[in-house]
GROMACS .gro file of C-alpha atoms in nm:
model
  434
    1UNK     CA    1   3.169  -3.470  -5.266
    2UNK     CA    2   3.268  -3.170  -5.018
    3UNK     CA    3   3.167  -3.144  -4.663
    4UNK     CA    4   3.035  -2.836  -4.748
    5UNK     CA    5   2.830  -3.011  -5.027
    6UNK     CA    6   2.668  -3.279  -4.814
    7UNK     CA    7   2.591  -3.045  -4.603
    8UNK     CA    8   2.442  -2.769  -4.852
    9UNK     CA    9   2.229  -2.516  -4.663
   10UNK     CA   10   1.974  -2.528  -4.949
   11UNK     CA   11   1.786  -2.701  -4.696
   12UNK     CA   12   1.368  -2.750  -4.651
   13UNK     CA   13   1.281  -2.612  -4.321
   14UNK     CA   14   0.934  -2.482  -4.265
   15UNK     CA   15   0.751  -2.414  -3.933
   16UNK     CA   16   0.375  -2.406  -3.917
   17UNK     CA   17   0.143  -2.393  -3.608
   18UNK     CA   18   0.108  -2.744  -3.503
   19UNK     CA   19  -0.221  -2.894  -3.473
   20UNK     CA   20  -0.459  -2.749  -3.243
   21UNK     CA   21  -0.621  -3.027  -3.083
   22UNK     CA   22  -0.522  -2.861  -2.724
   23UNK     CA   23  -0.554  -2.570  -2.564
   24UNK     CA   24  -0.388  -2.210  -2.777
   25UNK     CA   25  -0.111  -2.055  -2.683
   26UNK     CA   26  -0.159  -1.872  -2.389
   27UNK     CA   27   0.043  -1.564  -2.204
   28UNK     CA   28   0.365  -1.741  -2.019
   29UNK     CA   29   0.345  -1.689  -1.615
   30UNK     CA   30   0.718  -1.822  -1.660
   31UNK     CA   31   1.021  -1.630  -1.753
   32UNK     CA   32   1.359  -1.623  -1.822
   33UNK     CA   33   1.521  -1.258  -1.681
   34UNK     CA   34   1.862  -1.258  -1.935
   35UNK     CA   35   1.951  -0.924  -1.768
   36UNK     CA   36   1.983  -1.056  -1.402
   37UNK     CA   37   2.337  -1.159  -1.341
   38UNK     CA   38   2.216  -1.401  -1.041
   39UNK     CA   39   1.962  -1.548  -1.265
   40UNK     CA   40   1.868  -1.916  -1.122
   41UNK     CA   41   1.850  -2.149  -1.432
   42UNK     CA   42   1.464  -2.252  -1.508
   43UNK     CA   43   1.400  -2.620  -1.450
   44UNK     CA   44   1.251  -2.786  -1.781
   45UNK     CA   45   1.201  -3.142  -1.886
   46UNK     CA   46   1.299  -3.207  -2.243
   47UNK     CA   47   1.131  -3.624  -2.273
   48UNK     CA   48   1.248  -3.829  -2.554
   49UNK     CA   49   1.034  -3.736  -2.839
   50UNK     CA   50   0.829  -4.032  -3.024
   51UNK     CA   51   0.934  -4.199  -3.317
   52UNK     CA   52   1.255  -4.404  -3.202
   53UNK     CA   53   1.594  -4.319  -3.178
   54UNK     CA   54   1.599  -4.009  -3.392
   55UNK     CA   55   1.303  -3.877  -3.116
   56UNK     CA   56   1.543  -3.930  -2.854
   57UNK     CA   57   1.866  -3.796  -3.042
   58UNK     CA   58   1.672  -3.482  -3.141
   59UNK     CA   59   1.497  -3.402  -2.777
   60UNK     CA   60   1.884  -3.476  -2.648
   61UNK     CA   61   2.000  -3.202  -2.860
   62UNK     CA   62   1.767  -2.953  -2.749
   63UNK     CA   63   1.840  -3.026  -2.381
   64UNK     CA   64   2.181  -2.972  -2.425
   65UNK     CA   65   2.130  -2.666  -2.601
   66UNK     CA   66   1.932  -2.537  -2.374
   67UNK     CA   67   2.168  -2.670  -2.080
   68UNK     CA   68   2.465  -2.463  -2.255
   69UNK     CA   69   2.281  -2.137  -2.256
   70UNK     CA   70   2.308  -2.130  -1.881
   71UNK     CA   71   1.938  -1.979  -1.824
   72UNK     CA   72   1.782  -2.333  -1.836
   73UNK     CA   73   1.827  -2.681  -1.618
   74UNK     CA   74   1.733  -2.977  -1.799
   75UNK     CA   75   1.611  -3.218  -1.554
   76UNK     CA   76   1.721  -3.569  -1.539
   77UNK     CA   77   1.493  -3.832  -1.731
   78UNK     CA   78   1.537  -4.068  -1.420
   79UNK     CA   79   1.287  -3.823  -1.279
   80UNK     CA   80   1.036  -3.861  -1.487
   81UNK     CA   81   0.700  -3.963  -1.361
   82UNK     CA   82   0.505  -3.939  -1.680
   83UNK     CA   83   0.608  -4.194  -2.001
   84UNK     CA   84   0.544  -4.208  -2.355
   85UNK     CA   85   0.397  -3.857  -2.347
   86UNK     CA   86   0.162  -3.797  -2.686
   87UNK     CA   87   0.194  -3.448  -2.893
   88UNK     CA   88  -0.146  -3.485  -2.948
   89UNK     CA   89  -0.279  -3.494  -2.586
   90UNK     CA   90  -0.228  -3.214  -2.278
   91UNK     CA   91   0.007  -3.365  -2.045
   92UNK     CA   92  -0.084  -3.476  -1.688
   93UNK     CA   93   0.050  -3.164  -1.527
   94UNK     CA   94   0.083  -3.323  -1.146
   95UNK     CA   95   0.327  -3.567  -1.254
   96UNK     CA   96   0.561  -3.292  -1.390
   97UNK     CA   97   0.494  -3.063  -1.047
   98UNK     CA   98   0.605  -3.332  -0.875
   99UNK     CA   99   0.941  -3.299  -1.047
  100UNK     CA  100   0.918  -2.911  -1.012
  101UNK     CA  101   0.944  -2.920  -1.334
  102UNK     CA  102   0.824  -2.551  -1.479
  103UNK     CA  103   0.884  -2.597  -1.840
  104UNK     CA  104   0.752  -2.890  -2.008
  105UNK     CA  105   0.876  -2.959  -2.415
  106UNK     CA  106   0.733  -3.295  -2.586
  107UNK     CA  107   0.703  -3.394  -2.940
  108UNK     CA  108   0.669  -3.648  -3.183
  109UNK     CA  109   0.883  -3.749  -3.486
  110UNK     CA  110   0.698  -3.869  -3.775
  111UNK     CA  111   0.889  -3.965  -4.150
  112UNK     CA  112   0.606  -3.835  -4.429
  113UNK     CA  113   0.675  -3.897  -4.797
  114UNK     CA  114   1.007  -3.957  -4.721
  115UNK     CA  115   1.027  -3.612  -4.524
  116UNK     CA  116   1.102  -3.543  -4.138
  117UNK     CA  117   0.828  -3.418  -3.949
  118UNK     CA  118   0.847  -3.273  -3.600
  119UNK     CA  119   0.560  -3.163  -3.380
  120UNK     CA  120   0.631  -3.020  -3.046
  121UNK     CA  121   0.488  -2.794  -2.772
  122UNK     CA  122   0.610  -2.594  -2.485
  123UNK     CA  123   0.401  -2.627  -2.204
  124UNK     CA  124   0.381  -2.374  -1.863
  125UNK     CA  125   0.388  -2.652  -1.607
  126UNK     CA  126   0.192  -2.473  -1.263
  127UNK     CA  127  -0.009  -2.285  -1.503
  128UNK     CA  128  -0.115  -2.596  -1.693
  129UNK     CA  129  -0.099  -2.423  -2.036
  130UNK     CA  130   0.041  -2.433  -2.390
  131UNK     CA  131   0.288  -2.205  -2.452
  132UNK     CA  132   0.381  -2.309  -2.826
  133UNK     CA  133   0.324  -2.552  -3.069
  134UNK     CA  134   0.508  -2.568  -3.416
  135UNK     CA  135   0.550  -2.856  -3.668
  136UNK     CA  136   0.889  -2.837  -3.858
  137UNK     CA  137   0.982  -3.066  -4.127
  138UNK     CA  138   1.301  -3.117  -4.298
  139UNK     CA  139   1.505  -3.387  -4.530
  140UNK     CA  140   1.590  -3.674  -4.235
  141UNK     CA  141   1.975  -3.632  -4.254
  142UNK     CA  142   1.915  -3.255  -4.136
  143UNK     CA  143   1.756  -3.377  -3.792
  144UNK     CA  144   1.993  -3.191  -3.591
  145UNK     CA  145   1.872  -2.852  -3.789
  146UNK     CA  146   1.557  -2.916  -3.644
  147UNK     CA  147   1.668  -2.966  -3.325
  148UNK     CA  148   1.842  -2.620  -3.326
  149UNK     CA  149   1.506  -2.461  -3.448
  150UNK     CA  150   1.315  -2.588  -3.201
  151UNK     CA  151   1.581  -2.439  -2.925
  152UNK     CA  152   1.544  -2.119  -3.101
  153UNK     CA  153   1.178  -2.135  -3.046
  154UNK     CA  154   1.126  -2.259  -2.713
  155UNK     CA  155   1.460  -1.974  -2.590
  156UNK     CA  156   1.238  -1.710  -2.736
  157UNK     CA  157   0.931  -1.825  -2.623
  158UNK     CA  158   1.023  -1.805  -2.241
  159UNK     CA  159   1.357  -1.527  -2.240
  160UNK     CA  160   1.212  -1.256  -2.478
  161UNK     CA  161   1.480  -1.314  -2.708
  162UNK     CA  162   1.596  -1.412  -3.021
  163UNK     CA  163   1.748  -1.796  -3.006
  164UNK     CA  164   2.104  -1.839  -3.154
  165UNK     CA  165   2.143  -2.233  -3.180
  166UNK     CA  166   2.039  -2.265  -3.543
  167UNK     CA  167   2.421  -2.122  -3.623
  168UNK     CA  168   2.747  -2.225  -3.767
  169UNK     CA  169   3.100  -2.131  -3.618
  170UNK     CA  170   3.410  -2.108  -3.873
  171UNK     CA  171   3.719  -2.062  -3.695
  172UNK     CA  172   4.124  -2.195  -3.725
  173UNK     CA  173   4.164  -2.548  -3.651
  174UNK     CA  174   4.538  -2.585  -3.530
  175UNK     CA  175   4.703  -2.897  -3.547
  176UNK     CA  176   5.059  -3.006  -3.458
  177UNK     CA  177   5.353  -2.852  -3.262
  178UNK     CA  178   5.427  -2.502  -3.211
  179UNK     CA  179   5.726  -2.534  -3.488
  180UNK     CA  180   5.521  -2.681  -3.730
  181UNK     CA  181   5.174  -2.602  -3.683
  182UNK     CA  182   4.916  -2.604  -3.953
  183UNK     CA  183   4.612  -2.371  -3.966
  184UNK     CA  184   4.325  -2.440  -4.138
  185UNK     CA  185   4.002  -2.290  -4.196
  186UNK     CA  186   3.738  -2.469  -4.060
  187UNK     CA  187   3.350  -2.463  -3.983
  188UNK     CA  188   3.138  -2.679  -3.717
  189UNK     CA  189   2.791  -2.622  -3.587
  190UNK     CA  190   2.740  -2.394  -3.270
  191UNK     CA  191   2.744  -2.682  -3.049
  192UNK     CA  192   3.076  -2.818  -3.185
  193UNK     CA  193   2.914  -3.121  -3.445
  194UNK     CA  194   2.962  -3.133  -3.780
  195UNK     CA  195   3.306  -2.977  -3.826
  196UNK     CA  196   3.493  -3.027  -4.127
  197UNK     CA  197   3.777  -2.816  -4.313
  198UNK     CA  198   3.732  -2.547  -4.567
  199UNK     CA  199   4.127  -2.549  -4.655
  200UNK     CA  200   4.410  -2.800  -4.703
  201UNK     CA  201   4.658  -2.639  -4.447
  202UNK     CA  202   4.932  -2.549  -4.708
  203UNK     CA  203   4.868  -2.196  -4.604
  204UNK     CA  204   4.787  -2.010  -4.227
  205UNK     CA  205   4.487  -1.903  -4.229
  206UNK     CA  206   4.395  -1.572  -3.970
  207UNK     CA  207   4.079  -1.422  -3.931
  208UNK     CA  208   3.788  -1.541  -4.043
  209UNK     CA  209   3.491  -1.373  -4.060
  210UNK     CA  210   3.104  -1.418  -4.152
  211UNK     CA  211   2.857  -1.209  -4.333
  212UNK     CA  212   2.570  -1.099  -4.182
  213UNK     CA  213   2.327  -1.121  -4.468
  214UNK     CA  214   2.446  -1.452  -4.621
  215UNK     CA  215   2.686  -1.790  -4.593
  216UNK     CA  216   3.028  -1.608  -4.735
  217UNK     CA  217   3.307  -1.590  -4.531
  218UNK     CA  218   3.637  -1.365  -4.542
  219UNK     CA  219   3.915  -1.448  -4.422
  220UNK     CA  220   4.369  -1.379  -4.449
  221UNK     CA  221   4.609  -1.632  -4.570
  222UNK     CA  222   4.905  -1.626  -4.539
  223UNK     CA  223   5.202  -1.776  -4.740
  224UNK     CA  224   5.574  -1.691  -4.753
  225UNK     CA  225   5.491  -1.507  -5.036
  226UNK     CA  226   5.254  -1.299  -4.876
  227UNK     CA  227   4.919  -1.225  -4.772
  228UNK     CA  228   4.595  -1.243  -4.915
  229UNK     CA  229   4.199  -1.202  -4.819
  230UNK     CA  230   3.947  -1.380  -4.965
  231UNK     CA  231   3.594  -1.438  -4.977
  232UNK     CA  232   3.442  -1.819  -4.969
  233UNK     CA  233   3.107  -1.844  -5.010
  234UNK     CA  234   2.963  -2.149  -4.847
  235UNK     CA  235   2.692  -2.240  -5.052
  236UNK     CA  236   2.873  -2.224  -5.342
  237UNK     CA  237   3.217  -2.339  -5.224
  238UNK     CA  238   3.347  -2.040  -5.483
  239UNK     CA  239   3.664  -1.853  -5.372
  240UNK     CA  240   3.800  -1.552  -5.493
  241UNK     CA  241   4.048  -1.277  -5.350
  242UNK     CA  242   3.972  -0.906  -5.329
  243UNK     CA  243   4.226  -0.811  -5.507
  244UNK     CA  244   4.638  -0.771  -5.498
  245UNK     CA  245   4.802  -0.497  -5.236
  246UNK     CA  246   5.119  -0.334  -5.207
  247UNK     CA  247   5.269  -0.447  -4.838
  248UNK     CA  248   5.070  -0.742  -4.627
  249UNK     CA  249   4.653  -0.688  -4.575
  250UNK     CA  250   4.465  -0.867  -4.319
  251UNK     CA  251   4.196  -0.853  -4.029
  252UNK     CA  252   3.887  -0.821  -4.315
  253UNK     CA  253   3.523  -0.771  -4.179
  254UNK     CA  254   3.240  -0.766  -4.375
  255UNK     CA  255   2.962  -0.396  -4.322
  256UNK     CA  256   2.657  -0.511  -4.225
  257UNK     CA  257   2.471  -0.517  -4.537
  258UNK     CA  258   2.755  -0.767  -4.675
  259UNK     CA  259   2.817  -0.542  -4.978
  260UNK     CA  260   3.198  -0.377  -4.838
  261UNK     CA  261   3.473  -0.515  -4.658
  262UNK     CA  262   3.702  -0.337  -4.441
  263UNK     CA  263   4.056  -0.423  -4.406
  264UNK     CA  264   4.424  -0.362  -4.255
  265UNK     CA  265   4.708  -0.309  -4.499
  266UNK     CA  266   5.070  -0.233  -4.332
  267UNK     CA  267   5.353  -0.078  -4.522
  268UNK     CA  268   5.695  -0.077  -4.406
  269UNK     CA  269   5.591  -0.098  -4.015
  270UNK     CA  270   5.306   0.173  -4.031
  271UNK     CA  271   4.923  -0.011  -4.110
  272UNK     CA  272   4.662   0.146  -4.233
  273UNK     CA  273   4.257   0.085  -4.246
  274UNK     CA  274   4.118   0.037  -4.604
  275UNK     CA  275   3.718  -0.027  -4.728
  276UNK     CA  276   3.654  -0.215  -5.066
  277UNK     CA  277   3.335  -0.174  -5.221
  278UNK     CA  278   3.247  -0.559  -5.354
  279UNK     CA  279   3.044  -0.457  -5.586
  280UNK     CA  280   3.290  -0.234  -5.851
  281UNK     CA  281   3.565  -0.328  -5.582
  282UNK     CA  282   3.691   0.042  -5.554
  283UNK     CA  283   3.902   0.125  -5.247
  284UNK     CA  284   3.942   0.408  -4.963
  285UNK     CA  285   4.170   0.443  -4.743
  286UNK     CA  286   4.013   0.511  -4.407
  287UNK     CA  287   4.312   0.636  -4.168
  288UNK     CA  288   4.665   0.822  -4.285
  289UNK     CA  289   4.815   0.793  -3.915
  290UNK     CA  290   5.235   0.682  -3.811
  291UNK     CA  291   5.024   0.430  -3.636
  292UNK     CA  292   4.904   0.098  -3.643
  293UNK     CA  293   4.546   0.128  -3.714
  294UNK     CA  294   4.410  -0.208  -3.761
  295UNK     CA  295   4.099  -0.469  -3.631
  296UNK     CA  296   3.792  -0.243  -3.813
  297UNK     CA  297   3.464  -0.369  -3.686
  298UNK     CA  298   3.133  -0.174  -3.828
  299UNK     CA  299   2.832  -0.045  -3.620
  300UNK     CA  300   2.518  -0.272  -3.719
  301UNK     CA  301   2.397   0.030  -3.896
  302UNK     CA  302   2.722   0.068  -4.089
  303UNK     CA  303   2.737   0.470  -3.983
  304UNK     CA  304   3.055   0.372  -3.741
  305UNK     CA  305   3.353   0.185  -3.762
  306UNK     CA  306   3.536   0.077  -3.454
  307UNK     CA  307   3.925  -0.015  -3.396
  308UNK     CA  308   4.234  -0.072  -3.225
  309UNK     CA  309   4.525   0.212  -3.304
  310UNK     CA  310   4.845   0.224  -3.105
  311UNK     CA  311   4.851   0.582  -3.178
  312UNK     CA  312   4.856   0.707  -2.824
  313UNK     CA  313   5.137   0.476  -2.770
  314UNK     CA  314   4.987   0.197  -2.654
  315UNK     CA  315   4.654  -0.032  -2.857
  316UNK     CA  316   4.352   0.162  -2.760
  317UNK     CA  317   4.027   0.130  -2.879
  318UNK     CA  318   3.905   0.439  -3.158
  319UNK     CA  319   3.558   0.484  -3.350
  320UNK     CA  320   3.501   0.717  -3.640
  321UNK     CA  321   3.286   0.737  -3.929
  322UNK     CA  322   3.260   0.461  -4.160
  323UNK     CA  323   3.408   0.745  -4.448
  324UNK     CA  324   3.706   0.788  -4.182
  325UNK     CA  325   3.597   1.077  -4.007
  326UNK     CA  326   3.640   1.231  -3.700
  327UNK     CA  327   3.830   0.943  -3.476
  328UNK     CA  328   3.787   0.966  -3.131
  329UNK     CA  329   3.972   0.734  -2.874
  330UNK     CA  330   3.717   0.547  -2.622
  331UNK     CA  331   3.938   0.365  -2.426
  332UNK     CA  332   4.143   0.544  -2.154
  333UNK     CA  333   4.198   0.267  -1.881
  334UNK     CA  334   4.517   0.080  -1.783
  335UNK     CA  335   4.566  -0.180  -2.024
  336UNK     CA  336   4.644  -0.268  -2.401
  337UNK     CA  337   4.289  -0.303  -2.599
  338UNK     CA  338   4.284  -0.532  -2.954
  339UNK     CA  339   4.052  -0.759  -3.117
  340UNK     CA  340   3.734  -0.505  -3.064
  341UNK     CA  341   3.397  -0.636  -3.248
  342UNK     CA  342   3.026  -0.461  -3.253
  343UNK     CA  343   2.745  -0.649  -3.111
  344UNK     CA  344   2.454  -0.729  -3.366
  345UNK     CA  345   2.225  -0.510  -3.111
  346UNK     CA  346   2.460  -0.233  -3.132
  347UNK     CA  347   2.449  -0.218  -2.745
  348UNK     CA  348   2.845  -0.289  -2.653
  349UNK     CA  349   3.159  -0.320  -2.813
  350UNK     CA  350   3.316  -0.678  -2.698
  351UNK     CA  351   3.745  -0.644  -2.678
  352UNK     CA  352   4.029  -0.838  -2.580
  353UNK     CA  353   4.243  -0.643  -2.274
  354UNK     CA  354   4.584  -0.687  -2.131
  355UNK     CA  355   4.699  -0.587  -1.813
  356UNK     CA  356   5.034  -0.727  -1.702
  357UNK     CA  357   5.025  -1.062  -1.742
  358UNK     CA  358   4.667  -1.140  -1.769
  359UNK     CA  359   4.410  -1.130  -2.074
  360UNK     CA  360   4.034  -1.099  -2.074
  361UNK     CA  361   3.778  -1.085  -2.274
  362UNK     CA  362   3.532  -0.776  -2.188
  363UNK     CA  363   3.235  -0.572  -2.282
  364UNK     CA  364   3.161  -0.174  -2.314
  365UNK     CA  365   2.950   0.039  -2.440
  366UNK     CA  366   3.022   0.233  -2.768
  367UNK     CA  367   3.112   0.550  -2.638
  368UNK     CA  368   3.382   0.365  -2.364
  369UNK     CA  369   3.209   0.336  -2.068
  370UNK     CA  370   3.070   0.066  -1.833
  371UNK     CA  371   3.350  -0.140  -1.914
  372UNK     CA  372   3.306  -0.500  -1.770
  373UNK     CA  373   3.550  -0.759  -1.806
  374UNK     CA  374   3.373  -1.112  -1.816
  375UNK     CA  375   3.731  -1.315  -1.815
  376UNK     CA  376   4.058  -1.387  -1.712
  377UNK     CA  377   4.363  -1.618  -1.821
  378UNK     CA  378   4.674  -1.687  -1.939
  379UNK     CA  379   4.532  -1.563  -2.277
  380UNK     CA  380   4.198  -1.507  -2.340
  381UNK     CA  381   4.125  -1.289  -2.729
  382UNK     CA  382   3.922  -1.306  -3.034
  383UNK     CA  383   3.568  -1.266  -2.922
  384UNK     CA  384   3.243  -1.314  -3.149
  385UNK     CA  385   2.890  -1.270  -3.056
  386UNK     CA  386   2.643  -1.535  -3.151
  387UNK     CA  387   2.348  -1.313  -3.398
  388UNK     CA  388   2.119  -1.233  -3.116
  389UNK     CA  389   2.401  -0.996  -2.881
  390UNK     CA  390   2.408  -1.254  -2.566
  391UNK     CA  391   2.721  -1.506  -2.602
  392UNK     CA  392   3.086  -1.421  -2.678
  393UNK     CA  393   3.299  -1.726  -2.855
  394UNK     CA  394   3.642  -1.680  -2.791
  395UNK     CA  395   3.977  -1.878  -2.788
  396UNK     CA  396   4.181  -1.915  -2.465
  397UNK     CA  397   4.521  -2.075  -2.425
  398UNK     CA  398   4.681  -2.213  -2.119
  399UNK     CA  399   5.054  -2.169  -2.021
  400UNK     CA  400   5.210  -2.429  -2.277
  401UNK     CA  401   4.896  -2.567  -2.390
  402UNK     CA  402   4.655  -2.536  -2.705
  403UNK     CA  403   4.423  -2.287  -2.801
  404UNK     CA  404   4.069  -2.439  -2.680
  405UNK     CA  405   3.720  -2.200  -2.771
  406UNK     CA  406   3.496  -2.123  -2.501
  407UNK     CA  407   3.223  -1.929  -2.475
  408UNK     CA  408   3.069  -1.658  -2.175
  409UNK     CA  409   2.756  -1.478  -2.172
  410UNK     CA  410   2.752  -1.053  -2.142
  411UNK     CA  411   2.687  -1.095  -1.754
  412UNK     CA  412   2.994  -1.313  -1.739
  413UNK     CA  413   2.828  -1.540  -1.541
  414UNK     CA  414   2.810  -1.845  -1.729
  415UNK     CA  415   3.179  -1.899  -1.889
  416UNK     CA  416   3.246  -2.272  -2.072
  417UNK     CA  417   3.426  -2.463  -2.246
  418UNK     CA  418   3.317  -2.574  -2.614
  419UNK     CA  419   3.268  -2.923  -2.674
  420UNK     CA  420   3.450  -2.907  -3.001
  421UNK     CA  421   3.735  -3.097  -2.871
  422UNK     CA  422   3.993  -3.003  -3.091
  423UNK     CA  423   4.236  -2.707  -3.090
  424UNK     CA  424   4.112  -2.344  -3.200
  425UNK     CA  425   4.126  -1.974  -3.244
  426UNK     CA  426   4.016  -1.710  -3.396
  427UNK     CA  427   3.602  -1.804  -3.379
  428UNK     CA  428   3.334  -1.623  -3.633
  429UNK     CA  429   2.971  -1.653  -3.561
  430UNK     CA  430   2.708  -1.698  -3.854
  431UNK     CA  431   2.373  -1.510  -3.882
  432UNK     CA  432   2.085  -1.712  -3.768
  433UNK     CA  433   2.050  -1.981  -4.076
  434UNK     CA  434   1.791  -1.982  -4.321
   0.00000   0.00000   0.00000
């Protein structure tokens, strides 16, 4: 059996409204400001939940979740005043002021018919009221789904915003030294567990990339015979490529809607940007410049594609219509621009920049302005934005060391390390799952 197979998404999630034996859900007098760069993380308790060690695996997950986000401070059990909190009954609120604790999120584990049930509610600590309270039940092996779901939940309960911990990552495992290293394609949940390979390593594998609208992944390989893309979809595990191309293709991305992918293919130094349809798999060629055009990332409404062309002379950062149309240069600031990728909210462009010596990772706005670059390194490149427009994943490499992902948040305040503890490059972030 596959990793992908054990792991099959096909799997039985369902939230309901958990039982209301307590107070409804009231209006939160807490909140989470995700705009404010000088934001002070939110204390919030995150107890064991009942029902053994799976209670206490699951309620560590969240808190570390939560912990990672950077707009939340799990505080430390040792504190706790309160034991052996029940779902089922309000908390005793004093005992958590006492720990200036503002955010309170208990639960209860529970196996029924053989399935995984989990109860929990958020509670508004100096208010003394129930926030949310949702039951989720799942096959037991998938416990650390529901532990990402009920992240999502409590995130978007108190910040406004979607969550984005119920996610998968693929990206290129590297392995071995610099004259013989292997790439592989590989996929891991957000928080670095799970991770497995999707190829054997007999060829490098560049670029992967998710769909937004369903588990399939694209992605280059590369052999000494050539290049090829190909699409993987994950449920599946079926593989096929787009097709055969005169001169080397790479750097696919999916259009939003999943059904085209858009594409590089270079000819005898000079690269060009091509769109297949999927569906009859015709292809256009997007851009006819002595340049290399290359990198095409699609607005979320698929109108506008952006990319990196060397065209001025040095890699800049161009939009134009999706059909090819009327390209217009954004970028006009020292430094080389690559790598450039479309937030899901449409609201910035995320790029990779060199000046001199030093790479960062940044953020701008479609039509070029309020650039802001969020890091700096020896090499920093590759970002990807988790679904919901607020974390970058990217890869960063120290001077003679491995590629290591890490991820930073649009106010580039909160920038860490990913505790997949392997080597890697080249991240993709799924869609929120099903």
């Amino acid at each position: 059996m596959t990793p992908l197979s054990k792991r099959s998404l096909l799997m039985a999630l369902a939230a309901v409204p958990a039982a209301a034996l307590i107070a409804p859900a009231a209006r939160a007098e807490i909140e989470v400001n995700v705009n404010r760069g000088d934001v002070q993380p939110l204390p919030i308790a995150v107890p064991a939940f009942g029902g053994g060690q799976v209670g206490a695996d699951i309620s560590g997950v969240i808190s570390a979740n939560l912990q990672r986000s950077g707009l939340f401070r799990p505080l430390d059990p040792a504190t706790f005043v309160e034991r052996d909190l029940n779902a089922a009954v309000q908390p005793r609120f004093p005992a958590w002021k006492q720990i200036n604790a503002q955010a309170l999120v208990n639960g209860q584990v529970t196996v029924v018919g053989g399935r995984l049930q989990v109860d929990f509610r958020l509670w508004d600590v100096f208010a003394e009221q129930q926030l949310l309270g949702l039951q989720f039940t799942s096959s037991p092996e998938n416990w650390r789904r529901v532990a990402h779901k009920v992240s999502d939940a409590v995130y978007e309960r108190l910040t406004g915003e979607k969550g984005y911990f119920d996610t998968r990552v693929v990206f290129v495992a590297e392995a071995g030294g610099r004259a013989k290293k292997t790439k592989r394609l590989a996929i891991m949940d957000q928080d670095g567990a799970n991770p497995s390979y999707l190829t054997d390593g007999s060829a490098i594998i560049m670029t992967p990339r998710f769909s937004s609208t369903s588990q399939e992944i694209t992605y280059m390989e590369l052999r000494p015979e050539g290049s090829k893309i190909y699409l993987l979809n994950l449920e599946t595990t079926r593989r096929e490529s787009i097709g055969d191309f005169k001169g080397m293709v790479f750097a696919p991305r999916f259009s939003p809607d999943g059904g085209k992918v858009a594409f590089s293919v270079e000819r005898g130094g000079n690269s060009d940007i091509f769109v297949m349809d999927l569906k009859n798999r015709a292809t256009a060629r997007l851009t006819a410049d002595p340049s290399i055009d290359t990198s095409p990332s699609f607005s979320p409404d698929g109108s506008k594609i952006v990319f990196n062309s060397d065209r001025s002379g040095t890699p800049q950062l161009y939009i134009m219509g999706s059909d090819g149309s009327n390209p217009r240069r954004i970028t006009f600031a020292q430094g080389r621009y690559t790598t450039p990728v479309w937030s899901p909210t449409g609201e910035f462009i995320a790029f990779t920049k060199q000046v001199g010596a030093e790479f960062h990772i940044g953020v701008m706005k479609p039509d070029g302005s309020d650039e802001r670059l969020l890091t700096s390194s020896y090499l920093d490149e590759g970002p990807t934005w988790a679904p919901n427009g607020r974390v970058l994943m990217f890869s960063r490499e120290t001077s003679g060391g491995d590629a290591k992902l890490w991820t930073v948040d649009v106010t580039g305040r909160i920038l860490q390390p990913m505790p997949y503890p392997g080597s890697g490059s080249d991240p993709a972030w799924s869609p929120l799952l099903n």
